[in-house]
Coordinates of C-alpha atoms and ligand atoms in Angstrom, one line a residue:
M8 CA 0.1 0.2 -0.3
T9 CA 1.4 3.6 -0.8
H10 CA 1.9 5.9 2.2
T11 CA 2.0 9.5 1.5
I12 CA 2.6 12.1 4.6
I13 CA 0.7 15.4 3.8
I14 CA 2.0 18.4 5.7
G15 CA -0.5 20.8 5.6
G16 CA -2.9 17.8 5.3
G17 CA -5.8 19.5 8.1
S18 CA -7.4 21.4 5.8
G19 CA -7.4 23.1 2.1
M20 CA -5.5 21.7 -1.0
G21 CA -3.7 19.0 1.7
L22 CA -7.3 17.6 2.7
A23 CA -8.5 17.2 -0.8
L24 CA -5.1 15.3 -1.4
A25 CA -5.7 13.1 1.2
R26 CA -9.0 12.4 0.7
T27 CA -8.4 11.7 -3.3
L28 CA -5.2 9.2 -1.9
L29 CA -7.5 7.2 -0.1
A30 CA -10.1 7.1 -2.6
Q31 CA -7.5 5.1 -4.4
G32 CA -6.4 2.9 -1.6
G33 CA -3.6 4.5 -0.3
D34 CA -2.5 5.2 3.4
V35 CA -1.9 9.1 4.5
T36 CA -0.4 10.5 7.8
I37 CA -1.7 14.3 8.0
A38 CA 0.8 16.5 9.6
G39 CA 0.0 20.5 11.2
R40 CA 0.4 22.9 14.1
S41 CA -3.2 22.2 15.3
E42 CA -4.1 18.8 17.4
D43 CA -7.7 20.0 16.7
R44 CA -7.7 20.8 13.3
L45 CA -5.7 17.0 12.2
A46 CA -8.5 15.5 14.3
T47 CA -11.3 16.8 12.7
A48 CA -9.8 16.1 9.4
A49 CA -8.9 12.5 10.3
K50 CA -12.7 12.0 11.5
E51 CA -13.7 12.9 7.8
L52 CA -11.6 11.0 6.2
E53 CA -11.7 8.0 7.7
R54 CA -15.4 7.9 7.1
H55 CA -14.9 8.2 3.7
G56 CA -11.3 6.8 2.7
H57 CA -10.4 3.0 2.3
G58 CA -6.5 3.5 3.4
K59 CA -5.3 3.7 6.6
V60 CA -5.2 7.7 8.4
G61 CA -2.6 8.8 10.8
T62 CA -2.2 12.2 12.3
V63 CA 1.4 14.1 13.4
T64 CA 0.9 17.4 15.3
A65 CA 4.3 18.9 14.1
D66 CA 5.2 22.8 13.1
M67 CA 7.6 22.4 10.2
G68 CA 9.3 25.3 10.7
R69 CA 10.9 23.4 13.8
E70 CA 13.9 21.4 12.9
E71 CA 12.7 19.0 16.0
D72 CA 9.4 18.4 14.8
V73 CA 10.3 17.6 11.4
A74 CA 12.7 15.1 12.9
E75 CA 10.6 13.6 15.2
L76 CA 8.0 13.2 12.4
F77 CA 10.1 11.2 10.4
D78 CA 11.4 9.2 13.2
R79 CA 8.0 8.2 13.8
V80 CA 6.7 7.3 10.4
G81 CA 9.8 5.6 9.1
T82 CA 10.1 4.4 5.9
V83 CA 7.4 6.3 3.3
E84 CA 7.1 6.8 -0.5
H85 CA 5.8 10.7 -0.9
V86 CA 5.6 13.0 0.7
A87 CA 3.4 16.4 0.0
V88 CA 3.9 19.6 1.4
T89 CA 0.8 22.3 1.1
A90 CA 1.4 23.8 4.9
A91 CA 1.5 28.0 5.1
D92 CA 0.3 30.8 7.3
A93 CA -0.3 33.6 5.6
T94 CA -1.4 35.5 9.0
G95 CA -0.2 39.1 8.8
V96 CA 1.8 38.8 5.3
Y97 CA -0.7 40.3 3.0
G98 CA 0.0 44.3 2.6
P99 CA 2.9 46.2 1.1
T100 CA 6.5 45.5 2.5
T101 CA 6.9 48.3 4.3
D102 CA 3.5 47.1 6.8
V103 CA 4.5 43.3 7.1
D104 CA 6.5 42.7 10.4
T105 CA 9.8 40.8 10.1
A106 CA 9.1 38.7 12.8
T107 CA 6.2 37.7 10.5
A108 CA 8.4 37.3 7.0
R109 CA 10.7 35.2 8.9
A110 CA 8.0 33.2 9.8
V111 CA 6.7 32.4 6.2
L112 CA 10.6 31.4 5.4
D113 CA 10.7 29.3 8.0
T114 CA 7.8 27.5 7.1
K115 CA 7.6 27.7 3.6
L116 CA 11.7 28.0 2.4
L117 CA 13.5 26.5 5.5
G118 CA 10.7 23.9 6.6
A119 CA 10.6 22.2 2.9
W120 CA 14.8 21.8 3.1
L121 CA 14.4 20.5 6.6
I122 CA 11.8 17.5 4.6
A123 CA 14.6 16.8 2.2
K124 CA 17.6 16.7 4.8
H125 CA 15.5 14.9 8.0
G126 CA 13.4 12.6 4.9
A127 CA 16.5 11.7 3.0
G128 CA 17.2 7.8 3.0
R129 CA 13.5 7.5 4.5
I130 CA 11.9 8.8 1.3
T131 CA 11.7 6.6 -1.8
G132 CA 9.4 8.0 -4.0
S133 CA 8.7 11.9 -4.5
I134 CA 8.8 15.2 -2.7
T135 CA 6.3 17.7 -4.1
Y136 CA 6.0 21.1 -2.7
T137 CA 3.6 23.9 -3.2
S138 CA 4.8 27.6 -4.5
G139 CA 1.9 29.4 -6.4
I140 CA 1.1 32.3 -8.5
N141 CA 2.6 34.8 -6.8
A142 CA 6.0 33.8 -7.3
Y143 CA 5.5 34.4 -11.2
R144 CA 2.6 36.8 -11.4
P145 CA 3.6 39.7 -8.3
N146 CA 0.4 41.8 -7.6
G147 CA 2.4 44.5 -5.1
S148 CA 1.3 42.8 -2.2
N149 CA 2.2 39.7 -0.4
T150 CA 5.9 39.5 -1.8
I151 CA 8.0 37.9 1.1
M152 CA 5.5 35.2 0.4
A153 CA 6.0 35.3 -3.2
A154 CA 9.6 35.2 -2.8
A155 CA 9.3 32.0 -0.9
N156 CA 7.4 30.2 -3.4
G157 CA 9.9 31.6 -6.1
A158 CA 12.9 30.0 -4.0
L159 CA 11.0 26.8 -4.0
A160 CA 11.3 25.8 -7.5
S161 CA 15.2 25.9 -7.3
L162 CA 15.2 24.1 -4.1
A163 CA 13.6 21.6 -5.9
Y164 CA 15.9 21.5 -8.7
G165 CA 18.8 21.1 -6.6
L166 CA 17.1 18.6 -4.4
A167 CA 16.0 16.4 -7.5
L168 CA 19.9 15.9 -8.3
E169 CA 20.7 15.3 -4.8
L170 CA 18.2 13.2 -3.6
A171 CA 17.8 11.0 -7.1
P172 CA 16.1 9.0 -7.8
V173 CA 13.8 10.2 -5.4
R174 CA 11.7 12.7 -7.4
V175 CA 11.3 16.3 -6.0
N176 CA 8.7 18.6 -7.9
V177 CA 6.6 21.8 -7.2
V178 CA 3.0 22.5 -7.6
S179 CA 1.9 25.8 -8.3
P180 CA -1.2 26.9 -7.7
G181 CA -3.6 29.7 -8.9
W182 CA -6.1 31.3 -6.9
V183 CA -8.2 28.2 -5.3
D184 CA -10.9 29.1 -2.5
T185 CA -9.4 27.6 0.6
P186 CA -9.3 28.6 4.0
I187 CA -6.1 30.1 3.8
W188 CA -8.2 33.2 2.3
D189 CA -9.7 33.7 5.7
Q190 CA -6.5 34.7 7.3
L191 CA -6.2 37.6 4.7
G192 CA -9.2 39.7 6.0
M193 CA -10.7 40.7 2.5
D194 CA -13.7 39.7 0.3
K195 CA -13.0 36.8 -1.2
Q196 CA -15.9 35.9 -2.6
A197 CA -15.6 39.2 -4.5
A198 CA -11.9 39.2 -5.1
F199 CA -12.4 35.5 -7.1
A200 CA -15.7 36.8 -9.0
D201 CA -13.3 39.6 -10.3
L202 CA -10.3 37.5 -11.1
A203 CA -12.9 34.5 -12.5
K204 CA -14.0 36.9 -15.2
R205 CA -10.3 37.7 -16.6
L206 CA -9.2 33.5 -16.3
P207 CA -8.9 31.8 -19.3
A208 CA -10.5 29.3 -17.1
R209 CA -13.1 31.3 -16.4
R210 CA -13.5 30.0 -12.3
V211 CA -11.0 30.3 -9.4
G212 CA -9.4 26.6 -8.7
T213 CA -10.7 24.2 -6.2
P214 CA -8.8 22.1 -3.9
D215 CA -9.5 19.0 -6.0
D216 CA -7.7 20.9 -8.9
I217 CA -4.5 20.8 -7.1
A218 CA -5.0 17.3 -5.6
Q219 CA -5.1 16.1 -9.2
A220 CA -1.8 17.6 -10.1
F221 CA -0.5 16.1 -7.0
V222 CA -1.4 12.8 -7.6
S223 CA -0.1 13.5 -11.5
L224 CA 3.4 14.2 -10.4
M225 CA 3.6 11.8 -7.2
G226 CA 2.3 8.5 -10.1
N227 CA 4.7 9.6 -13.1
G228 CA 8.0 8.4 -12.6
F229 CA 9.7 10.6 -15.7
I230 CA 8.7 13.6 -13.7
T231 CA 11.5 15.4 -11.4
G232 CA 12.5 18.8 -11.2
T233 CA 9.6 20.4 -12.3
V234 CA 7.2 22.9 -11.8
L235 CA 3.7 22.6 -12.4
H236 CA 1.2 25.4 -12.6
V237 CA -2.0 24.7 -11.7
D238 CA -3.7 28.2 -12.3
G239 CA -6.4 28.8 -14.6
G240 CA -4.2 30.7 -17.4
H241 CA -3.5 33.3 -14.5
R242 CA 0.3 33.3 -15.8
V243 CA -0.8 34.2 -19.1
T244 CA -3.3 37.1 -18.2
Ligands
NAP2 N1 -5.5 28.9 -1.8 C1 -4.6 29.7 -2.9 O1 -5.3 30.7 -3.0 C2 -3.3 29.6 -2.8 C3 -2.8 30.4 -3.6 C4 -1.3 30.4 -4.5 C5 -0.6 29.1 -3.2 N2 -0.9 28.3 -2.2 C6 -0.2 27.4 -1.5 O2 -0.9 26.6 -1.2 C7 -0.7 25.8 -0.1 C8 -1.6 24.8 0.5 O3 -2.8 26.1 1.3 P1 -4.5 26.0 1.4 O4 -4.8 27.4 0.4 O5 -4.7 24.9 0.9 O6 -4.2 26.7 3.0 P2 -5.1 26.1 4.3 O7 -6.4 25.5 4.0 O8 -4.9 27.3 5.4 O9 -3.7 24.8 4.3 C9 -2.6 25.2 5.0 C10 -2.0 23.8 5.9 O10 -1.1 24.3 6.6 C11 -0.9 24.0 7.7 N3 -0.1 24.9 8.3 C12 0.2 26.2 8.5 N4 1.6 26.7 8.9 C13 2.2 25.5 9.2 C14 3.5 24.8 9.8 N5 4.3 25.8 9.9 N6 3.5 23.6 10.2 C15 2.8 22.7 9.6 N7 1.7 23.1 9.0 C16 1.1 24.3 9.0 C17 -2.5 24.4 8.2 O11 -2.6 23.6 9.4 P3 -2.3 24.6 10.8 O12 -2.7 26.2 10.9 O13 -3.3 23.5 11.9 O14 -0.7 24.2 11.2 C18 -3.0 23.6 7.4 O15 -4.0 22.9 7.6 C19 0.0 26.8 0.8 O16 1.4 26.4 0.5 C20 -0.3 27.9 -0.2 O17 1.2 29.1 0.1 C21 -2.5 28.9 -2.0

């Protein structure tokens, strides 16, 4: 049975990926900082899936948590990383606290590196990270998150060589309706409606759109060192 760790699997895209993998008969371990969120997600997943569901409380920005996660889980085929916390990052650079910026880098970039560092030798199939459209279409806000997202491509290119034959890729979503938007303090439905009119796909993304992209990258043994853009055509608008 294929086993996948999903860091960030308690909500949004990670939770959709967990549902998809379980429906295909795989086992999943979902990780995140909130034990309650993981427990609620696991309860839902156990109702619908066929495989086993495990939970591990871990902050991927903390090295001891990442090391313990791999100690507990041991050998695993795939790791998918969807974790990010956007609290306080929306707005012009002059308004963003330096501590918030450091926390973004600690989670999205250094955390991604820590997963490779402690997962090496235990991950047998692939690592897939999540970046985002703002790395490729900056919007004058959220710039530190955009920088972290952009750097994930370089991290994946380097790790694809270092960890081979383990494959390392990145999914870069466009705007997707998930709980992360609730941290931004904006009218998300109005923003989504406005963007949908301009996107070639004529809609914003769903968590399942992104889950399917993860499944493609994880399952295709010839894809490594790649960024897969799943953004409804946002980059070409
Ligand atoms: N939604 C979009 O429009 C969009 C667009 C482009 C890119 N993205 C990227 O897509 C990814 C998935 O986001 P989402 O939209 O699915 O958001 P989400 O529903 O908020 O999911 C993020 C998950 O990450 C976990 N998390 C946050 N910080 C963590 C940490 N330090 N360690 C471990 N887990 C952590 C959260 O749980 P806890 O709080 O319990 O830890 C949460 O379950 C993110 O990397 C985001 O930057 C999203």
